[in-house]
């Protein structure tokens, strides 16, 4: 297949590109600055500039672009960048897909915040409706809406609603593992809120499934089938790195330090990969222990 990827330089994009090439696919990386490599194509999603021929030749277009949501404090300028970096890239690609005589598939990154940031014990499947308020839910819903031109043109469109992707030197684990190895692992508040996650390996395998399967479309939750509470996550990571976990970070201290961003850490998200299960997809790291072991290997 001919696959075009926006956001190919990120840790998910880099891993997916390598995996697709090992499977024999041709990957074109969309880049925003001059790159002499044969596999690079220049684009500017903020102005809509893109090489339409590259899109016309593609079987699938993947968008993994978006600025980090983890930077603190989350200023008004940063909030604008978080939103526009997602809607501009998705919108530019969706319009290019729609303009193609034979529209390629569009596989667009999304997030579990579509459902909210604190959903308690509710099991969240792709049939669960969107949250009606909140910054991150609003971003994710606008992100998916930006793909409307491709949907309206009849293209096959998939949304990857990603949970926490486990990789030792990326994301949340990058900050957690050093503390846990020092015996400073701490539960967040009571620790009863759910945390959903997926191994990098299973994320790549599931994304490849969406790219290669001509009949799949719509939203897909990318999360392992066994979500855990924060207390369980804390203890399991401690077991994997062979360190005790008896500390507690009080809710009031987290909220005082992070303000509104504390909701991202303390909110409960019990995500179920129901749509992936319907395809027959099987996880190679279906539980937290095997996912953490793979991440820290």
PDB file of C-alpha atoms in Angstrom:
ATOM      1  CA  UNK A   1       0.000   0.000   0.000  1.00  0.00           C
ATOM      2  CA  UNK A   2       0.910   3.657  -0.419  1.00  0.00           C
ATOM      3  CA  UNK A   3       0.531   5.300   3.007  1.00  0.00           C
ATOM      4  CA  UNK A   4       0.939   9.019   3.780  1.00  0.00           C
ATOM      5  CA  UNK A   5       1.590  10.006   7.406  1.00  0.00           C
ATOM      6  CA  UNK A   6       1.307  13.404   9.052  1.00  0.00           C
ATOM      7  CA  UNK A   7       3.068  13.475  12.402  1.00  0.00           C
ATOM      8  CA  UNK A   8       5.530  10.784  11.352  1.00  0.00           C
ATOM      9  CA  UNK A   9       8.309  12.251  13.517  1.00  0.00           C
ATOM     10  CA  UNK A  10       6.497  11.652  16.819  1.00  0.00           C
ATOM     11  CA  UNK A  11       7.035   8.480  18.810  1.00  0.00           C
ATOM     12  CA  UNK A  12       3.829   6.891  17.508  1.00  0.00           C
ATOM     13  CA  UNK A  13       4.487   8.044  13.943  1.00  0.00           C
ATOM     14  CA  UNK A  14       8.085   6.828  13.975  1.00  0.00           C
ATOM     15  CA  UNK A  15       7.119   3.401  15.296  1.00  0.00           C
ATOM     16  CA  UNK A  16       4.192   3.051  12.879  1.00  0.00           C
ATOM     17  CA  UNK A  17       6.328   4.088   9.890  1.00  0.00           C
ATOM     18  CA  UNK A  18       8.952   1.465  10.712  1.00  0.00           C
ATOM     19  CA  UNK A  19       6.308  -1.220  11.188  1.00  0.00           C
ATOM     20  CA  UNK A  20       4.507  -0.454   7.927  1.00  0.00           C
ATOM     21  CA  UNK A  21       7.757  -0.559   5.979  1.00  0.00           C
ATOM     22  CA  UNK A  22       8.620  -3.924   7.490  1.00  0.00           C
ATOM     23  CA  UNK A  23       5.277  -5.142   6.149  1.00  0.00           C
ATOM     24  CA  UNK A  24       6.232  -3.971   2.650  1.00  0.00           C
ATOM     25  CA  UNK A  25       4.195  -0.769   2.461  1.00  0.00           C
ATOM     26  CA  UNK A  26       5.520   2.486   0.963  1.00  0.00           C
ATOM     27  CA  UNK A  27       5.339   5.391   3.431  1.00  0.00           C
ATOM     28  CA  UNK A  28       5.508   9.088   2.589  1.00  0.00           C
ATOM     29  CA  UNK A  29       6.199  11.400   5.523  1.00  0.00           C
ATOM     30  CA  UNK A  30       4.556  14.832   5.507  1.00  0.00           C
ATOM     31  CA  UNK A  31       7.112  17.378   6.747  1.00  0.00           C
ATOM     32  CA  UNK A  32       6.871  21.098   7.481  1.00  0.00           C
ATOM     33  CA  UNK A  33      10.474  22.037   6.664  1.00  0.00           C
ATOM     34  CA  UNK A  34      12.793  21.157   3.798  1.00  0.00           C
ATOM     35  CA  UNK A  35      13.832  17.509   3.869  1.00  0.00           C
ATOM     36  CA  UNK A  36      15.963  16.014   1.075  1.00  0.00           C
ATOM     37  CA  UNK A  37      14.836  12.456   1.766  1.00  0.00           C
ATOM     38  CA  UNK A  38      12.922  10.711  -1.027  1.00  0.00           C
ATOM     39  CA  UNK A  39      10.131   9.717   1.373  1.00  0.00           C
ATOM     40  CA  UNK A  40       9.355  13.301   2.463  1.00  0.00           C
ATOM     41  CA  UNK A  41       6.674  15.652   1.124  1.00  0.00           C
ATOM     42  CA  UNK A  42       6.387  19.292   2.187  1.00  0.00           C
ATOM     43  CA  UNK A  43       3.109  20.589   3.594  1.00  0.00           C
ATOM     44  CA  UNK A  44       1.771  23.485   5.657  1.00  0.00           C
ATOM     45  CA  UNK A  45      -1.481  22.467   7.358  1.00  0.00           C
ATOM     46  CA  UNK A  46      -2.111  25.973   8.694  1.00  0.00           C
ATOM     47  CA  UNK A  47      -2.362  27.423   5.190  1.00  0.00           C
ATOM     48  CA  UNK A  48      -3.754  24.283   3.546  1.00  0.00           C
ATOM     49  CA  UNK A  49      -0.648  23.745   1.405  1.00  0.00           C
ATOM     50  CA  UNK A  50      -0.149  20.105   0.409  1.00  0.00           C
ATOM     51  CA  UNK A  51       0.939  18.155  -2.668  1.00  0.00           C
ATOM     52  CA  UNK A  52      -2.380  16.847  -3.985  1.00  0.00           C
ATOM     53  CA  UNK A  53      -0.605  14.286  -6.179  1.00  0.00           C
ATOM     54  CA  UNK A  54       0.820  12.602  -3.076  1.00  0.00           C
ATOM     55  CA  UNK A  55      -2.697  12.270  -1.653  1.00  0.00           C
ATOM     56  CA  UNK A  56      -4.147  11.097  -4.975  1.00  0.00           C
ATOM     57  CA  UNK A  57      -1.611   8.256  -5.124  1.00  0.00           C
ATOM     58  CA  UNK A  58      -2.247   7.120  -1.558  1.00  0.00           C
ATOM     59  CA  UNK A  59      -4.294   4.159  -0.395  1.00  0.00           C
ATOM     60  CA  UNK A  60      -4.430   5.537   3.154  1.00  0.00           C
ATOM     61  CA  UNK A  61      -3.635   8.861   4.812  1.00  0.00           C
ATOM     62  CA  UNK A  62      -2.812   8.841   8.534  1.00  0.00           C
ATOM     63  CA  UNK A  63      -2.818  11.936  10.746  1.00  0.00           C
ATOM     64  CA  UNK A  64      -0.969  11.725  14.066  1.00  0.00           C
ATOM     65  CA  UNK A  65      -0.166  15.447  14.334  1.00  0.00           C
ATOM     66  CA  UNK A  66      -0.887  17.536  17.415  1.00  0.00           C
ATOM     67  CA  UNK A  67       0.986  19.547  20.026  1.00  0.00           C
ATOM     68  CA  UNK A  68       1.437  18.046  23.496  1.00  0.00           C
ATOM     69  CA  UNK A  69      -1.414  18.384  26.002  1.00  0.00           C
ATOM     70  CA  UNK A  70       0.936  17.661  28.925  1.00  0.00           C
ATOM     71  CA  UNK A  71       2.774  21.000  29.103  1.00  0.00           C
ATOM     72  CA  UNK A  72       2.075  23.009  32.236  1.00  0.00           C
ATOM     73  CA  UNK A  73       0.720  25.569  32.844  1.00  0.00           C
ATOM     74  CA  UNK A  74      -1.920  25.306  30.139  1.00  0.00           C
ATOM     75  CA  UNK A  75      -2.081  28.942  29.061  1.00  0.00           C
ATOM     76  CA  UNK A  76      -4.591  30.447  26.631  1.00  0.00           C
ATOM     77  CA  UNK A  77      -1.886  30.432  23.958  1.00  0.00           C
ATOM     78  CA  UNK A  78      -1.167  26.780  24.566  1.00  0.00           C
ATOM     79  CA  UNK A  79      -4.844  25.861  24.510  1.00  0.00           C
ATOM     80  CA  UNK A  80      -5.136  27.530  21.119  1.00  0.00           C
ATOM     81  CA  UNK A  81      -2.093  25.599  19.859  1.00  0.00           C
ATOM     82  CA  UNK A  82      -3.495  22.287  21.159  1.00  0.00           C
ATOM     83  CA  UNK A  83      -6.757  22.847  19.285  1.00  0.00           C
ATOM     84  CA  UNK A  84      -5.402  24.326  16.044  1.00  0.00           C
ATOM     85  CA  UNK A  85      -2.576  21.793  15.687  1.00  0.00           C
ATOM     86  CA  UNK A  86      -5.231  19.080  15.512  1.00  0.00           C
ATOM     87  CA  UNK A  87      -8.050  20.701  13.566  1.00  0.00           C
ATOM     88  CA  UNK A  88      -5.756  22.344  10.979  1.00  0.00           C
ATOM     89  CA  UNK A  89      -3.862  19.151  10.158  1.00  0.00           C
ATOM     90  CA  UNK A  90      -6.967  16.979  10.052  1.00  0.00           C
ATOM     91  CA  UNK A  91      -8.914  19.564   8.070  1.00  0.00           C
ATOM     92  CA  UNK A  92      -6.165  20.000   5.475  1.00  0.00           C
ATOM     93  CA  UNK A  93      -5.863  16.247   4.975  1.00  0.00           C
ATOM     94  CA  UNK A  94      -9.639  15.720   4.911  1.00  0.00           C
ATOM     95  CA  UNK A  95     -10.052  18.360   2.195  1.00  0.00           C
ATOM     96  CA  UNK A  96      -7.233  16.848   0.149  1.00  0.00           C
ATOM     97  CA  UNK A  97      -8.778  13.374   0.515  1.00  0.00           C
ATOM     98  CA  UNK A  98     -12.149  14.760  -0.546  1.00  0.00           C
ATOM     99  CA  UNK A  99     -10.575  16.429  -3.599  1.00  0.00           C
ATOM    100  CA  UNK A 100      -9.157  13.146  -4.851  1.00  0.00           C
ATOM    101  CA  UNK A 101     -10.934  11.397  -7.723  1.00  0.00           C
ATOM    102  CA  UNK A 102     -10.592   8.143  -5.795  1.00  0.00           C
ATOM    103  CA  UNK A 103     -10.451   9.201  -2.129  1.00  0.00           C
ATOM    104  CA  UNK A 104      -7.976   7.251   0.012  1.00  0.00           C
ATOM    105  CA  UNK A 105      -8.856   6.176   3.536  1.00  0.00           C
ATOM    106  CA  UNK A 106      -8.286   8.722   6.285  1.00  0.00           C
ATOM    107  CA  UNK A 107      -7.097   7.319   9.613  1.00  0.00           C
ATOM    108  CA  UNK A 108      -7.162  10.178  12.110  1.00  0.00           C
ATOM    109  CA  UNK A 109      -5.794  10.273  15.635  1.00  0.00           C
ATOM    110  CA  UNK A 110      -8.265  11.228  18.335  1.00  0.00           C
ATOM    111  CA  UNK A 111      -8.480  10.750  22.096  1.00  0.00           C
ATOM    112  CA  UNK A 112     -10.439   9.133  24.890  1.00  0.00           C
ATOM    113  CA  UNK A 113     -11.352  12.611  26.180  1.00  0.00           C
ATOM    114  CA  UNK A 114     -14.127  12.513  23.581  1.00  0.00           C
ATOM    115  CA  UNK A 115     -16.216  10.943  26.370  1.00  0.00           C
ATOM    116  CA  UNK A 116     -15.133  13.396  29.083  1.00  0.00           C
ATOM    117  CA  UNK A 117     -12.317  13.558  31.633  1.00  0.00           C
ATOM    118  CA  UNK A 118     -14.047  11.988  34.644  1.00  0.00           C
ATOM    119  CA  UNK A 119     -16.619   9.317  33.868  1.00  0.00           C
ATOM    120  CA  UNK A 120     -16.486   7.375  37.114  1.00  0.00           C
ATOM    121  CA  UNK A 121     -17.063   3.633  36.824  1.00  0.00           C
ATOM    122  CA  UNK A 122     -18.957   3.866  33.514  1.00  0.00           C
ATOM    123  CA  UNK A 123     -17.628   1.521  30.831  1.00  0.00           C
ATOM    124  CA  UNK A 124     -16.921   3.708  27.793  1.00  0.00           C
ATOM    125  CA  UNK A 125     -17.444   2.080  24.402  1.00  0.00           C
ATOM    126  CA  UNK A 126     -17.625   3.624  20.946  1.00  0.00           C
ATOM    127  CA  UNK A 127     -21.403   3.794  21.426  1.00  0.00           C
ATOM    128  CA  UNK A 128     -20.998   6.150  24.404  1.00  0.00           C
ATOM    129  CA  UNK A 129     -21.996   9.699  23.557  1.00  0.00           C
ATOM    130  CA  UNK A 130     -19.693  12.734  23.676  1.00  0.00           C
ATOM    131  CA  UNK A 131     -19.147  14.842  26.764  1.00  0.00           C
ATOM    132  CA  UNK A 132     -21.108  18.084  26.767  1.00  0.00           C
ATOM    133  CA  UNK A 133     -18.409  20.287  28.350  1.00  0.00           C
ATOM    134  CA  UNK A 134     -14.702  20.583  29.115  1.00  0.00           C
ATOM    135  CA  UNK A 135     -11.624  21.785  27.269  1.00  0.00           C
ATOM    136  CA  UNK A 136     -10.148  18.438  26.185  1.00  0.00           C
ATOM    137  CA  UNK A 137     -13.522  16.900  25.237  1.00  0.00           C
ATOM    138  CA  UNK A 138     -14.195  19.985  23.110  1.00  0.00           C
ATOM    139  CA  UNK A 139     -10.793  19.652  21.433  1.00  0.00           C
ATOM    140  CA  UNK A 140     -11.316  15.982  20.587  1.00  0.00           C
ATOM    141  CA  UNK A 141     -14.815  16.539  19.252  1.00  0.00           C
ATOM    142  CA  UNK A 142     -13.610  19.439  17.047  1.00  0.00           C
ATOM    143  CA  UNK A 143     -10.670  17.259  15.964  1.00  0.00           C
ATOM    144  CA  UNK A 144     -13.003  14.544  14.697  1.00  0.00           C
ATOM    145  CA  UNK A 145     -15.391  17.074  13.148  1.00  0.00           C
ATOM    146  CA  UNK A 146     -12.502  18.437  11.065  1.00  0.00           C
ATOM    147  CA  UNK A 147     -12.580  15.170   9.095  1.00  0.00           C
ATOM    148  CA  UNK A 148     -16.127  15.906   7.843  1.00  0.00           C
ATOM    149  CA  UNK A 149     -15.069  16.788   4.241  1.00  0.00           C
ATOM    150  CA  UNK A 150     -13.578  13.300   3.822  1.00  0.00           C
ATOM    151  CA  UNK A 151     -16.651  11.653   5.361  1.00  0.00           C
ATOM    152  CA  UNK A 152     -18.960  13.646   3.091  1.00  0.00           C
ATOM    153  CA  UNK A 153     -16.877  12.635   0.044  1.00  0.00           C
ATOM    154  CA  UNK A 154     -17.478   8.961   0.861  1.00  0.00           C
ATOM    155  CA  UNK A 155     -13.934   8.205   2.012  1.00  0.00           C
ATOM    156  CA  UNK A 156     -13.349   5.484   4.561  1.00  0.00           C
ATOM    157  CA  UNK A 157     -12.623   7.389   7.778  1.00  0.00           C
ATOM    158  CA  UNK A 158     -11.438   5.888  11.085  1.00  0.00           C
ATOM    159  CA  UNK A 159     -10.834   7.693  14.363  1.00  0.00           C
ATOM    160  CA  UNK A 160      -8.230   6.338  16.793  1.00  0.00           C
ATOM    161  CA  UNK A 161      -9.423   7.274  20.285  1.00  0.00           C
ATOM    162  CA  UNK A 162      -6.141   6.649  22.051  1.00  0.00           C
ATOM    163  CA  UNK A 163      -5.680   5.981  25.756  1.00  0.00           C
ATOM    164  CA  UNK A 164      -2.316   6.129  27.577  1.00  0.00           C
ATOM    165  CA  UNK A 165       0.319   4.528  25.324  1.00  0.00           C
ATOM    166  CA  UNK A 166       2.965   2.828  27.466  1.00  0.00           C
ATOM    167  CA  UNK A 167       6.584   3.464  26.489  1.00  0.00           C
ATOM    168  CA  UNK A 168       9.369   3.861  29.037  1.00  0.00           C
ATOM    169  CA  UNK A 169      10.864   7.072  27.649  1.00  0.00           C
ATOM    170  CA  UNK A 170       7.659   8.722  26.439  1.00  0.00           C
ATOM    171  CA  UNK A 171       4.474  10.140  27.920  1.00  0.00           C
ATOM    172  CA  UNK A 172       3.488   9.500  31.520  1.00  0.00           C
ATOM    173  CA  UNK A 173       5.944   6.635  32.086  1.00  0.00           C
ATOM    174  CA  UNK A 174       8.850   8.910  31.262  1.00  0.00           C
ATOM    175  CA  UNK A 175       8.086  10.851  34.449  1.00  0.00           C
ATOM    176  CA  UNK A 176       6.798   7.989  36.589  1.00  0.00           C
ATOM    177  CA  UNK A 177       9.440   5.287  36.187  1.00  0.00           C
ATOM    178  CA  UNK A 178      12.387   7.220  37.720  1.00  0.00           C
ATOM    179  CA  UNK A 179      10.338   7.959  40.865  1.00  0.00           C
ATOM    180  CA  UNK A 180       9.065   4.388  41.133  1.00  0.00           C
ATOM    181  CA  UNK A 181      12.607   3.023  40.808  1.00  0.00           C
ATOM    182  CA  UNK A 182      13.584   5.220  43.774  1.00  0.00           C
ATOM    183  CA  UNK A 183      10.718   3.796  45.811  1.00  0.00           C
ATOM    184  CA  UNK A 184       8.784   7.060  45.525  1.00  0.00           C
ATOM    185  CA  UNK A 185       5.801   5.719  43.601  1.00  0.00           C
ATOM    186  CA  UNK A 186       2.605   7.281  44.891  1.00  0.00           C
ATOM    187  CA  UNK A 187      -1.107   6.682  44.520  1.00  0.00           C
ATOM    188  CA  UNK A 188      -3.030   9.776  43.348  1.00  0.00           C
ATOM    189  CA  UNK A 189      -5.584  10.623  45.986  1.00  0.00           C
ATOM    190  CA  UNK A 190      -7.785   7.641  46.947  1.00  0.00           C
ATOM    191  CA  UNK A 191      -6.630   5.866  43.779  1.00  0.00           C
ATOM    192  CA  UNK A 192     -10.120   4.657  42.874  1.00  0.00           C
ATOM    193  CA  UNK A 193     -10.258   6.404  39.497  1.00  0.00           C
ATOM    194  CA  UNK A 194      -9.765   4.236  36.404  1.00  0.00           C
ATOM    195  CA  UNK A 195      -6.782   4.510  34.083  1.00  0.00           C
ATOM    196  CA  UNK A 196      -6.945   3.090  30.554  1.00  0.00           C
ATOM    197  CA  UNK A 197      -3.759   2.215  28.683  1.00  0.00           C
ATOM    198  CA  UNK A 198      -2.361   0.273  25.726  1.00  0.00           C
ATOM    199  CA  UNK A 199       1.093  -1.095  24.912  1.00  0.00           C
ATOM    200  CA  UNK A 200       2.949   0.580  22.050  1.00  0.00           C
ATOM    201  CA  UNK A 201       3.086  -2.778  20.271  1.00  0.00           C
ATOM    202  CA  UNK A 202      -0.685  -3.246  20.402  1.00  0.00           C
ATOM    203  CA  UNK A 203      -1.282   0.376  19.382  1.00  0.00           C
ATOM    204  CA  UNK A 204       0.852  -0.155  16.253  1.00  0.00           C
ATOM    205  CA  UNK A 205      -0.846  -3.474  15.451  1.00  0.00           C
ATOM    206  CA  UNK A 206      -4.315  -1.962  15.836  1.00  0.00           C
ATOM    207  CA  UNK A 207      -3.442   1.089  13.715  1.00  0.00           C
ATOM    208  CA  UNK A 208      -2.079  -1.207  11.014  1.00  0.00           C
ATOM    209  CA  UNK A 209      -5.336  -3.145  11.098  1.00  0.00           C
ATOM    210  CA  UNK A 210      -7.318   0.043  10.406  1.00  0.00           C
ATOM    211  CA  UNK A 211      -4.975   1.002   7.570  1.00  0.00           C
ATOM    212  CA  UNK A 212      -5.057  -2.386   5.879  1.00  0.00           C
ATOM    213  CA  UNK A 213      -8.754  -3.308   6.351  1.00  0.00           C
ATOM    214  CA  UNK A 214     -10.929  -1.822   3.580  1.00  0.00           C
ATOM    215  CA  UNK A 215     -14.211  -2.370   5.437  1.00  0.00           C
ATOM    216  CA  UNK A 216     -13.396  -0.697   8.756  1.00  0.00           C
ATOM    217  CA  UNK A 217     -14.605   2.819   9.492  1.00  0.00           C
ATOM    218  CA  UNK A 218     -15.767   4.953  12.406  1.00  0.00           C
ATOM    219  CA  UNK A 219     -14.324   5.369  15.920  1.00  0.00           C
ATOM    220  CA  UNK A 220     -12.085   2.793  17.615  1.00  0.00           C
ATOM    221  CA  UNK A 221     -11.021   2.882  21.250  1.00  0.00           C
ATOM    222  CA  UNK A 222      -7.325   2.025  21.493  1.00  0.00           C
ATOM    223  CA  UNK A 223      -7.120   0.728  25.049  1.00  0.00           C
ATOM    224  CA  UNK A 224      -6.301  -2.644  26.574  1.00  0.00           C
ATOM    225  CA  UNK A 225      -9.338  -4.759  27.544  1.00  0.00           C
ATOM    226  CA  UNK A 226      -8.466  -4.635  31.274  1.00  0.00           C
ATOM    227  CA  UNK A 227      -8.450  -1.018  32.544  1.00  0.00           C
ATOM    228  CA  UNK A 228      -7.271  -0.622  36.141  1.00  0.00           C
ATOM    229  CA  UNK A 229      -7.686   1.842  38.976  1.00  0.00           C
ATOM    230  CA  UNK A 230      -4.904   4.252  39.784  1.00  0.00           C
ATOM    231  CA  UNK A 231      -4.128   2.256  42.936  1.00  0.00           C
ATOM    232  CA  UNK A 232      -3.757  -0.908  40.847  1.00  0.00           C
ATOM    233  CA  UNK A 233      -1.597   0.921  38.303  1.00  0.00           C
ATOM    234  CA  UNK A 234       0.625   2.270  41.087  1.00  0.00           C
ATOM    235  CA  UNK A 235       1.108  -1.140  42.704  1.00  0.00           C
ATOM    236  CA  UNK A 236       1.620  -2.993  39.413  1.00  0.00           C
ATOM    237  CA  UNK A 237       4.306  -0.576  38.238  1.00  0.00           C
ATOM    238  CA  UNK A 238       5.975  -1.021  41.616  1.00  0.00           C
ATOM    239  CA  UNK A 239       5.887  -4.801  41.202  1.00  0.00           C
ATOM    240  CA  UNK A 240       7.378  -4.580  37.694  1.00  0.00           C
ATOM    241  CA  UNK A 241      10.298  -2.390  38.845  1.00  0.00           C
ATOM    242  CA  UNK A 242      10.574  -4.306  42.164  1.00  0.00           C
ATOM    243  CA  UNK A 243       9.984  -1.324  44.449  1.00  0.00           C
ATOM    244  CA  UNK A 244       7.432  -0.696  47.232  1.00  0.00           C
ATOM    245  CA  UNK A 245       4.548   1.727  46.643  1.00  0.00           C
ATOM    246  CA  UNK A 246       3.136   2.996  49.931  1.00  0.00           C
ATOM    247  CA  UNK A 247       3.050   6.768  49.333  1.00  0.00           C
ATOM    248  CA  UNK A 248      -0.039   8.853  48.585  1.00  0.00           C
ATOM    249  CA  UNK A 249      -0.217  12.200  46.739  1.00  0.00           C
ATOM    250  CA  UNK A 250      -3.234  13.995  48.271  1.00  0.00           C
ATOM    251  CA  UNK A 251      -5.886  15.317  45.902  1.00  0.00           C
ATOM    252  CA  UNK A 252      -5.682  18.822  47.372  1.00  0.00           C
ATOM    253  CA  UNK A 253      -1.921  18.957  46.763  1.00  0.00           C
ATOM    254  CA  UNK A 254      -2.306  17.825  43.137  1.00  0.00           C
ATOM    255  CA  UNK A 255      -5.035  20.400  42.513  1.00  0.00           C
ATOM    256  CA  UNK A 256      -2.996  23.154  44.186  1.00  0.00           C
ATOM    257  CA  UNK A 257       0.026  22.330  42.026  1.00  0.00           C
ATOM    258  CA  UNK A 258      -1.678  21.759  38.669  1.00  0.00           C
ATOM    259  CA  UNK A 259      -4.917  23.693  38.812  1.00  0.00           C
ATOM    260  CA  UNK A 260      -7.358  22.633  36.094  1.00  0.00           C
ATOM    261  CA  UNK A 261      -4.825  20.174  34.662  1.00  0.00           C
ATOM    262  CA  UNK A 262      -5.252  18.073  37.807  1.00  0.00           C
ATOM    263  CA  UNK A 263      -8.538  16.835  36.348  1.00  0.00           C
ATOM    264  CA  UNK A 264      -6.562  15.055  33.614  1.00  0.00           C
ATOM    265  CA  UNK A 265      -4.722  13.006  36.257  1.00  0.00           C
ATOM    266  CA  UNK A 266      -7.575  12.483  38.713  1.00  0.00           C
ATOM    267  CA  UNK A 267     -10.381  11.842  36.237  1.00  0.00           C
ATOM    268  CA  UNK A 268     -11.695   8.293  35.821  1.00  0.00           C
ATOM    269  CA  UNK A 269     -11.692   6.798  32.297  1.00  0.00           C
ATOM    270  CA  UNK A 270     -12.762   3.146  31.980  1.00  0.00           C
ATOM    271  CA  UNK A 271     -12.405   2.660  28.241  1.00  0.00           C
ATOM    272  CA  UNK A 272     -13.393  -0.548  26.459  1.00  0.00           C
ATOM    273  CA  UNK A 273     -12.051  -1.470  22.977  1.00  0.00           C
ATOM    274  CA  UNK A 274     -15.412  -2.847  21.860  1.00  0.00           C
ATOM    275  CA  UNK A 275     -15.038  -1.989  18.166  1.00  0.00           C
ATOM    276  CA  UNK A 276     -11.596  -3.621  17.993  1.00  0.00           C
ATOM    277  CA  UNK A 277     -13.011  -6.713  19.697  1.00  0.00           C
ATOM    278  CA  UNK A 278     -15.726  -6.890  17.014  1.00  0.00           C
ATOM    279  CA  UNK A 279     -12.999  -7.162  14.345  1.00  0.00           C
ATOM    280  CA  UNK A 280     -11.454 -10.166  16.091  1.00  0.00           C
ATOM    281  CA  UNK A 281      -8.352  -8.209  17.081  1.00  0.00           C
ATOM    282  CA  UNK A 282      -6.385  -9.884  19.881  1.00  0.00           C
ATOM    283  CA  UNK A 283      -4.055  -8.011  22.219  1.00  0.00           C
ATOM    284  CA  UNK A 284      -0.536  -9.322  22.695  1.00  0.00           C
ATOM    285  CA  UNK A 285      -0.293  -7.331  25.949  1.00  0.00           C
ATOM    286  CA  UNK A 286      -3.895  -7.494  27.233  1.00  0.00           C
ATOM    287  CA  UNK A 287      -3.194  -6.600  30.880  1.00  0.00           C
ATOM    288  CA  UNK A 288      -1.143  -3.992  32.709  1.00  0.00           C
ATOM    289  CA  UNK A 289       1.645  -6.302  33.833  1.00  0.00           C
ATOM    290  CA  UNK A 290       2.462  -7.535  30.321  1.00  0.00           C
ATOM    291  CA  UNK A 291       2.037  -4.014  28.890  1.00  0.00           C
ATOM    292  CA  UNK A 292       4.450  -2.507  31.439  1.00  0.00           C
ATOM    293  CA  UNK A 293       6.945  -5.325  30.982  1.00  0.00           C
ATOM    294  CA  UNK A 294       6.917  -4.694  27.233  1.00  0.00           C
ATOM    295  CA  UNK A 295       7.317  -0.922  27.771  1.00  0.00           C
ATOM    296  CA  UNK A 296      10.289  -1.322  30.127  1.00  0.00           C
ATOM    297  CA  UNK A 297      12.012  -4.117  28.209  1.00  0.00           C
TER     298      UNK A 297
END
